[in-house]
CSV table of C-alpha atoms in Angstrom, one decimal:
chain,number,residue,atom,x,y,z
A,10,MET,CA,-12.6,-20.5,23.9
A,11,PHE,CA,-12.1,-17.9,27.0
A,12,LYS,CA,-15.5,-16.2,27.7
A,13,SER,CA,-14.0,-12.8,28.6
A,14,SER,CA,-10.9,-11.2,30.2
A,15,SER,CA,-12.8,-11.0,33.5
A,16,CYS,CA,-13.3,-14.7,33.4
A,17,ILE,CA,-9.8,-15.8,32.6
A,18,PHE,CA,-8.0,-13.1,34.8
A,19,ARG,CA,-8.5,-13.3,38.5
A,20,SER,CA,-5.4,-11.5,38.8
A,21,VAL,CA,-2.3,-10.5,36.8
A,22,PHE,CA,0.6,-9.1,38.3
A,23,LEU,CA,3.5,-7.4,36.7
A,24,PHE,CA,6.6,-6.9,38.9
A,25,ILE,CA,9.6,-5.1,38.0
A,26,MET,CA,12.7,-5.9,40.0
A,27,GLU,CA,16.1,-4.6,39.8
A,28,GLY,CA,19.3,-6.6,40.6
A,29,ARG,CA,16.9,-9.8,41.1
A,30,GLY,CA,19.5,-12.3,41.9
A,31,SER,CA,3.9,-55.2,50.6
A,32,ALA,CA,7.0,-56.4,52.5
A,33,VAL,CA,9.5,-53.6,52.3
A,34,ASN,CA,10.5,-53.5,48.6
A,35,THR,CA,14.4,-53.7,48.1
A,36,PRO,CA,14.1,-54.7,44.6
A,37,ALA,CA,16.6,-57.8,43.8
A,38,SER,CA,15.5,-59.3,40.5
A,39,ARG,CA,18.2,-57.6,38.2
A,40,PRO,CA,20.8,-59.1,36.1
A,41,VAL,CA,23.8,-61.0,38.2
A,42,THR,CA,26.5,-58.3,37.1
A,43,ARG,CA,29.0,-58.4,40.0
A,44,ARG,CA,31.2,-55.7,41.0
A,45,SER,CA,34.1,-55.3,43.8
A,46,LYS,CA,32.7,-54.9,47.1
A,47,SER,CA,32.4,-51.5,48.6
A,48,TYR,CA,31.6,-50.5,52.1
A,49,GLY,CA,31.9,-46.7,52.1
A,50,ARG,CA,34.7,-44.3,51.9
A,51,SER,CA,35.6,-44.5,55.9
A,52,CYS,CA,36.9,-48.3,55.2
A,53,VAL,CA,39.9,-49.4,53.8
A,54,GLU,CA,38.5,-50.7,50.4
A,55,ALA,CA,38.0,-48.0,47.8
A,56,PRO,CA,34.3,-47.2,47.2
A,57,SER,CA,32.5,-48.1,44.1
A,58,TYR,CA,32.3,-44.8,42.3
A,59,PHE,CA,29.5,-46.4,40.5
A,60,TRP,CA,27.7,-43.0,39.7
A,61,GLN,CA,30.9,-42.0,38.0
A,62,THR,CA,31.4,-44.9,35.5
A,63,PRO,CA,30.1,-44.0,32.1
A,64,GLY,CA,28.3,-46.1,29.7
A,65,HIS,CA,27.2,-49.1,32.3
A,66,LEU,CA,23.5,-48.4,32.1
A,67,THR,CA,20.5,-48.3,29.8
A,68,VAL,CA,20.4,-44.5,28.5
A,69,LEU,CA,17.3,-43.1,29.3
A,70,LYS,CA,15.0,-41.1,27.1
A,71,ILE,CA,13.1,-38.0,27.4
A,72,PRO,CA,9.5,-39.2,26.9
A,73,THR,CA,7.2,-37.1,24.6
A,74,SER,CA,3.7,-38.6,25.8
A,75,ARG,CA,2.6,-39.8,29.0
A,76,GLY,CA,-0.7,-41.0,30.7
A,77,ALA,CA,-3.3,-38.5,31.8
A,78,ALA,CA,-3.4,-37.8,35.7
A,79,LYS,CA,-5.9,-40.2,37.5
A,80,SER,CA,-7.2,-39.8,41.1
A,81,GLN,CA,-6.6,-42.6,43.5
A,82,ILE,CA,-7.4,-42.9,47.1
A,83,ILE,CA,-3.8,-43.4,48.2
A,84,THR,CA,-4.6,-43.7,51.9
A,85,ASN,CA,-6.1,-47.2,50.6
A,86,LYS,CA,-2.5,-48.6,50.5
A,87,VAL,CA,-0.5,-46.1,52.3
A,88,ASP,CA,-0.7,-45.1,56.1
A,89,PRO,CA,-2.6,-42.0,56.3
A,90,GLU,CA,0.0,-40.7,58.8
A,91,HIS,CA,2.8,-41.3,56.3
A,92,ILE,CA,0.9,-39.4,53.8
A,93,ALA,CA,0.3,-36.5,56.0
A,94,LEU,CA,4.1,-36.0,56.3
A,95,LEU,CA,4.4,-35.5,52.7
A,96,VAL,CA,1.4,-33.3,51.8
A,97,LYS,CA,1.6,-29.3,52.5
A,98,ASN,CA,5.0,-28.9,53.4
A,99,GLU,CA,7.3,-27.4,50.7
A,100,TRP,CA,10.4,-29.7,49.9
A,101,LYS,CA,13.5,-29.2,48.0
A,102,LEU,CA,14.5,-31.5,45.6
A,103,SER,CA,17.8,-33.1,44.9
A,104,TYR,CA,18.9,-36.3,42.9
A,105,VAL,CA,20.7,-39.1,44.2
A,106,THR,CA,22.6,-42.1,42.4
A,107,PRO,CA,22.0,-45.5,43.2
A,108,LEU,CA,22.8,-46.5,46.8
A,109,HIS,CA,25.4,-49.3,47.3
A,110,HIS,CA,24.3,-52.2,49.8
A,111,PHE,CA,21.4,-50.0,51.1
A,112,ARG,CA,18.7,-52.1,52.7
A,113,HIS,CA,15.2,-51.4,54.1
A,114,THR,CA,15.7,-54.1,56.7
A,115,GLN,CA,18.6,-52.1,58.3
A,116,LEU,CA,16.8,-48.8,59.0
A,117,LYS,CA,16.8,-48.7,62.5
A,118,SER,CA,20.8,-49.4,62.3
A,119,TYR,CA,20.9,-46.3,60.1
A,120,SER,CA,18.7,-44.1,62.3
A,121,LYS,CA,21.5,-44.8,65.0
A,122,HIS,CA,24.5,-44.3,62.6
A,123,LEU,CA,23.3,-41.0,61.3
A,124,SER,CA,22.3,-39.6,64.9
A,125,ALA,CA,25.9,-40.5,65.9
A,126,PHE,CA,27.4,-39.0,62.8
A,127,ILE,CA,25.6,-35.7,63.4
A,128,VAL,CA,26.5,-35.5,66.8
A,129,ALA,CA,30.2,-36.2,65.8
A,130,GLU,CA,30.3,-33.6,63.2
A,131,LYS,CA,28.8,-31.1,65.5
A,132,GLN,CA,31.4,-31.8,68.2
A,133,GLN,CA,34.0,-30.9,65.4
A,134,GLY,CA,32.7,-27.8,64.7
A,135,VAL,CA,30.2,-28.1,61.8
A,136,ALA,CA,27.7,-25.6,62.3
A,137,VAL,CA,24.0,-26.8,62.8
A,138,GLU,CA,21.6,-23.9,62.4
A,139,VAL,CA,18.9,-25.4,65.1
A,140,GLY,CA,20.3,-23.7,68.2
A,141,LEU,CA,21.8,-25.3,71.2
A,142,GLU,CA,20.9,-29.1,71.2
A,143,ALA,CA,21.4,-31.5,73.8
A,144,GLY,CA,21.5,-34.2,71.0
A,145,PHE,CA,19.8,-35.7,68.0
A,146,LYS,CA,17.4,-38.1,67.4
A,147,VAL,CA,17.1,-39.6,63.9
A,148,THR,CA,14.3,-41.9,62.6
A,149,PHE,CA,14.2,-44.0,59.2
A,150,THR,CA,10.7,-45.1,58.3
A,151,ALA,CA,9.7,-47.3,55.3
A,152,VAL,CA,6.6,-45.5,53.5
A,153,LEU,CA,4.9,-48.7,52.1
A,154,GLY,CA,2.4,-48.3,49.2
A,155,LEU,CA,3.8,-45.5,47.3
A,156,ALA,CA,5.9,-47.8,44.9
A,157,GLU,CA,4.0,-48.6,41.8
A,158,THR,CA,6.0,-51.4,40.0
A,159,ASP,CA,8.2,-54.4,41.2
A,160,GLU,CA,11.2,-52.4,40.3
A,161,ASP,CA,10.2,-49.4,42.2
A,162,ALA,CA,12.0,-49.6,45.8
A,163,GLU,CA,9.8,-48.4,49.0
A,164,THR,CA,9.9,-44.6,50.0
A,165,VAL,CA,12.2,-44.1,52.9
A,166,PHE,CA,11.1,-41.2,55.1
A,167,ILE,CA,13.9,-39.5,57.3
A,168,GLN,CA,13.0,-37.3,60.6
A,169,ILE,CA,15.6,-35.4,62.9
A,170,GLN,CA,14.4,-34.2,66.1
A,171,SER,CA,16.4,-32.3,68.7
A,172,LYS,CA,15.8,-31.1,72.4
A,173,PRO,CA,17.5,-27.8,73.4
A,174,VAL,CA,19.9,-27.9,76.2
A,175,PHE,CA,17.7,-26.0,78.6
A,176,ALA,CA,14.2,-27.5,77.8
A,177,ALA,CA,12.5,-29.1,80.6
A,178,ALA,CA,12.5,-32.8,81.1
A,179,ALA,CA,8.8,-33.1,80.2
A,180,ASP,CA,9.3,-31.1,76.9
A,181,ALA,CA,9.1,-33.4,73.7
A,182,PRO,CA,11.8,-33.1,71.2
A,183,LYS,CA,11.1,-30.9,68.3
A,184,VAL,CA,11.3,-31.9,64.7
A,185,VAL,CA,14.0,-29.8,63.1
A,186,TRP,CA,14.4,-31.7,59.5
A,187,ARG,CA,12.8,-33.9,57.3
A,188,GLY,CA,13.5,-35.7,54.3
A,189,TRP,CA,12.3,-38.7,52.0
A,190,LEU,CA,14.1,-40.8,49.2
A,191,THR,CA,11.7,-42.3,46.6
A,192,CYS,CA,11.0,-43.9,43.3
A,193,VAL,CA,7.6,-44.1,41.8
A,194,ASN,CA,7.4,-45.8,38.3
A,195,GLY,CA,11.1,-45.5,37.7
A,196,ASP,CA,12.2,-46.4,34.2
A,197,PRO,CA,11.8,-50.2,34.3
A,198,GLU,CA,14.9,-50.8,31.6
A,199,TYR,CA,17.1,-48.7,33.8
A,200,LEU,CA,16.3,-50.0,37.1
A,201,ARG,CA,16.5,-53.8,35.8
A,202,SER,CA,20.1,-52.9,34.5
A,203,LEU,CA,21.2,-52.0,37.7
A,204,PRO,CA,24.0,-54.5,39.3
A,205,PRO,CA,22.2,-56.5,42.1
A,206,ASP,CA,24.1,-54.6,45.3
A,207,PHE,CA,22.4,-51.1,44.4
A,208,VAL,CA,19.0,-49.8,45.3
A,209,SER,CA,17.7,-46.4,43.4
A,210,LEU,CA,15.6,-44.2,45.3
A,211,PRO,CA,16.5,-41.1,42.9
A,212,LEU,CA,14.3,-38.7,44.2
A,213,PHE,CA,15.3,-36.9,47.4
A,214,CYS,CA,13.1,-34.2,49.1
A,215,THR,CA,14.2,-32.1,52.1
A,216,SER,CA,12.7,-29.7,54.5
A,217,GLY,CA,14.8,-28.0,57.1
A,218,PRO,CA,18.2,-26.2,57.5
A,219,GLU,CA,20.8,-26.4,54.9
A,220,SER,CA,23.4,-27.2,57.2
A,221,LEU,CA,21.5,-30.5,58.3
A,222,THR,CA,20.4,-31.6,54.6
A,223,ASN,CA,24.4,-31.4,53.9
A,224,LEU,CA,25.1,-33.5,56.9
A,225,VAL,CA,22.5,-36.1,55.7
A,226,LYS,CA,24.0,-36.0,52.3
A,227,SER,CA,27.7,-36.6,53.5
A,228,TRP,CA,26.5,-39.6,55.7
A,229,PHE,CA,24.8,-41.1,52.9
A,230,GLU,CA,27.7,-40.6,50.6
A,231,ARG,CA,29.9,-42.1,52.9
A,232,ALA,CA,27.9,-45.0,54.0
A,233,PHE,CA,26.3,-45.9,50.5
A,234,ASP,CA,28.9,-44.5,47.8
A,235,CYS,CA,26.4,-42.4,46.1
A,236,ASN,CA,26.3,-38.8,44.9
A,237,PHE,CA,24.0,-35.9,45.4
A,238,GLY,CA,23.3,-33.2,43.0
A,239,SER,CA,20.3,-30.2,43.0
A,240,LEU,CA,17.5,-31.0,41.1
A,241,ALA,CA,16.2,-27.8,39.4
A,242,LEU,CA,13.1,-28.2,37.2
A,243,ASN,CA,12.9,-26.9,33.6
A,244,SER,CA,9.8,-24.8,31.9
A,245,THR,CA,8.9,-28.1,30.0
A,246,THR,CA,8.3,-30.0,33.2
A,247,LEU,CA,6.4,-26.8,34.6
A,248,LYS,CA,4.3,-27.1,31.3
A,249,TRP,CA,3.5,-30.7,31.9
A,250,LEU,CA,2.2,-30.0,35.5
A,251,ALA,CA,0.2,-27.4,34.0
A,252,ALA,CA,-1.7,-29.5,31.7
A,253,LEU,CA,-1.9,-32.5,33.8
A,254,TRP,CA,-3.3,-31.1,36.7
A,255,THR,CA,-5.9,-28.6,34.6
A,256,GLY,CA,-7.1,-32.0,33.1
A,257,CYS,CA,-8.1,-33.3,36.8
A,258,HIS,CA,-10.5,-30.1,37.0
A,259,PRO,CA,-13.7,-32.2,36.4
A,260,THR,CA,-13.0,-34.8,39.2
A,261,CYS,CA,-11.1,-32.4,41.5
A,262,ASN,CA,-11.7,-28.6,41.5
A,263,ILE,CA,-8.1,-27.2,40.9
A,264,ARG,CA,-9.5,-23.7,42.2
A,265,HIS,CA,-7.1,-21.7,40.3
A,266,LEU,CA,-4.3,-22.3,37.8
A,267,LYS,CA,-1.4,-19.7,38.6
A,268,LEU,CA,1.7,-19.6,36.2
A,269,ALA,CA,4.6,-17.2,36.8
A,270,TRP,CA,6.7,-16.2,33.8
A,271,SER,CA,10.2,-14.4,34.0
A,272,LEU,CA,10.9,-12.1,31.0
A,273,PRO,CA,14.5,-11.0,30.2
A,274,THR,CA,13.9,-7.4,30.1
A,275,GLN,CA,16.0,-4.8,31.8
A,276,PRO,CA,15.1,-4.2,34.5
A,277,PRO,CA,13.7,-7.9,34.8
A,278,LEU,CA,9.8,-8.3,34.3
A,279,ASP,CA,8.1,-11.0,36.4
A,280,VAL,CA,4.8,-11.8,35.2
A,281,SER,CA,2.2,-13.7,37.5
A,282,TYR,CA,-1.1,-15.0,35.6
A,283,THR,CA,-4.0,-16.8,37.3
A,284,VAL,CA,-6.5,-18.4,35.2
A,285,ASN,CA,-10.0,-19.2,36.0
A,286,PRO,CA,-9.9,-23.1,36.5
A,287,GLN,CA,-13.0,-23.9,34.3
A,288,ASP,CA,-11.7,-21.5,31.4
A,289,ALA,CA,-8.3,-23.4,31.7
A,290,TRP,CA,-9.9,-26.9,31.6
A,291,GLU,CA,-12.2,-25.9,28.5
A,292,LEU,CA,-9.0,-24.6,26.8
A,293,TRP,CA,-7.3,-28.0,27.5
A,294,ASN,CA,-10.4,-30.2,26.6
A,295,SER,CA,-10.6,-28.4,23.1
A,296,ILE,CA,-6.9,-29.8,22.5
A,297,HIS,CA,-7.4,-33.0,24.6
A,298,SER,CA,-10.8,-34.0,24.7
A,299,GLU,CA,-12.2,-35.8,27.7
A,300,GLU,CA,-13.9,-38.2,25.4
A,301,SER,CA,-10.7,-39.4,23.8
A,302,THR,CA,-10.1,-42.8,24.0
A,303,ASP,CA,-6.5,-42.4,23.8
A,304,ASP,CA,-5.4,-41.9,27.4
A,305,ARG,CA,-1.9,-40.8,26.5
A,306,ILE,CA,-0.9,-37.1,26.5
A,307,ASP,CA,1.6,-35.9,23.8
A,308,ILE,CA,3.9,-33.1,24.5
A,309,LYS,CA,2.5,-31.3,21.2
A,310,GLU,CA,-0.8,-31.1,23.2
A,311,VAL,CA,0.8,-29.8,26.1
A,312,GLN,CA,2.6,-27.1,24.2
A,313,SER,CA,-0.5,-26.1,22.4
A,314,PHE,CA,-2.3,-25.6,25.6
A,315,ILE,CA,0.4,-23.2,26.8
A,316,ASN,CA,0.4,-21.5,23.6
A,317,GLY,CA,-3.3,-20.8,24.0
A,318,LEU,CA,-2.8,-19.1,27.5
A,319,GLU,CA,0.2,-17.1,26.1
A,320,THR,CA,-1.8,-16.0,23.1
A,321,HIS,CA,-4.8,-14.9,25.3
A,322,PHE,CA,-2.5,-12.8,27.6
A,323,PHE,CA,-1.0,-11.0,24.5
A,324,ARG,CA,-4.3,-9.8,23.3
A,325,HIS,CA,-4.9,-8.0,26.5
A,326,PHE,CA,-1.6,-7.0,27.5
A,327,LYS,CA,0.9,-7.1,24.3
A,328,ILE,CA,3.3,-8.9,26.2
A,329,TYR,CA,5.0,-12.1,24.6
A,330,LEU,CA,5.3,-14.6,27.6
A,331,SER,CA,6.6,-17.0,25.2
A,332,ALA,CA,9.9,-14.7,25.2
A,333,GLY,CA,10.4,-15.5,28.5
A,334,THR,CA,10.5,-18.7,31.0
A,335,LEU,CA,7.9,-19.9,33.0
A,336,VAL,CA,9.0,-20.4,36.4
A,337,LYS,CA,6.2,-21.8,38.4
A,338,VAL,CA,3.0,-23.4,38.2
A,339,SER,CA,0.5,-23.8,41.0
A,340,THR,CA,-3.0,-25.4,41.7
A,341,ALA,CA,-4.9,-26.9,44.7
A,342,LEU,CA,-3.2,-30.1,43.8
A,343,GLY,CA,0.5,-28.7,44.0
A,344,SER,CA,2.9,-26.2,43.1
A,345,ALA,CA,6.4,-26.4,41.4
A,346,HIS,CA,9.1,-23.8,41.0
A,347,LEU,CA,11.9,-23.8,38.6
A,348,ASP,CA,14.5,-23.9,41.3
A,349,GLY,CA,13.5,-27.2,42.4
A,350,LYS,CA,10.9,-26.6,45.3
A,351,ILE,CA,7.8,-28.4,45.2
A,352,LYS,CA,4.6,-28.8,47.5
A,353,ILE,CA,2.0,-31.6,47.4
A,354,GLY,CA,-1.4,-30.2,47.8
A,355,ASN,CA,-3.7,-33.5,47.2
A,356,SER,CA,-2.5,-36.8,48.0
A,357,ASP,CA,-4.9,-38.2,45.5
A,358,TYR,CA,-2.8,-37.2,42.7
A,359,ILE,CA,0.6,-37.6,44.5
A,360,THR,CA,1.5,-40.5,42.1
A,361,THR,CA,1.2,-38.5,39.1
A,362,LEU,CA,3.6,-35.6,40.5
A,363,LEU,CA,6.1,-38.3,42.0
A,364,THR,CA,6.3,-40.2,38.8
A,365,LEU,CA,7.1,-37.0,36.7
A,366,LEU,CA,9.6,-35.9,39.5
A,367,THR,CA,11.3,-39.7,39.5
A,368,GLU,CA,11.9,-39.1,35.7
A,369,CYS,CA,13.5,-36.0,36.3
A,370,ALA,CA,15.7,-37.3,38.8
A,371,LEU,CA,17.0,-40.2,36.8
A,372,LEU,CA,17.7,-37.8,33.8
A,373,ARG,CA,19.6,-35.5,35.6
A,374,MET,CA,22.0,-38.1,37.3
A,375,PRO,CA,25.7,-38.4,35.7
A,376,THR,CA,26.2,-40.7,32.6
């Protein structure tokens, strides 16, 4: 399938390392299953602890197939300025359990409350790694149009700005932190099973100092009785992205397919593997034909694609990549790392990426 080693390998690096360490959509059409009220941990009533309650929701299953990635001009339905905030930046992923009494109509109020919370925490001695600030300005914005179904809640973007104490009066505040909560093509059965007072925005993406991330999470947990957790990606998710993005090459030049493996050797061995995009697509097309009438991609096809790449690598370097762990995948459409960091490179395929990450977030939540 591959024409020659010079075609497929633009670069192969082996690193040896020692000691490597719509109206705004707040879905309401759900079964009326009443729960005791909760207004946050700072109030007299006890919080709902919804996220800790076992056996109350639909059991989520890991899909073994999914639809092929399709391009859509996302700026036709989402404000281009909002999309510009999401692409090109690197985002750290977390999951968040359903938010109790969260309302998209109250975003201005949330902006004021979170701003006051950050200032109060800093005054109490909480370290905030952005220098000497005169104050913080927090802005909550609804990003309308990313939701794909009636059950999906609209995305919420949060931005924190600060102005140094000694800045000139004419100086504009500086953006010191960004984050957003989203749900794209969330499991409909799961979302419908939520009690009516809860909103699910399970994927939380952040960019900025960890100290501010922790403060934002702390405020959300107090205000909406939710719980956050880190969202590391597994190698299967990275394999899905490698296959889905490679399948887009005929309609959108992916420029390269870069893969990185970590091998359990002593000392540890990292392998960076760059594949010519046309060769990668020809391999993928031999497994899942472009002319196929079935728009679904099966996990077996994904595994066959990765096996083909690993086999070709072994022929030239006698290294079994399958003995290690795939830790990163990158194309012009985006990148994703095992430690839960992603970058969106092309907005036309953002739905495919966010659908997969929403699924990962929902599957990682406590049951």
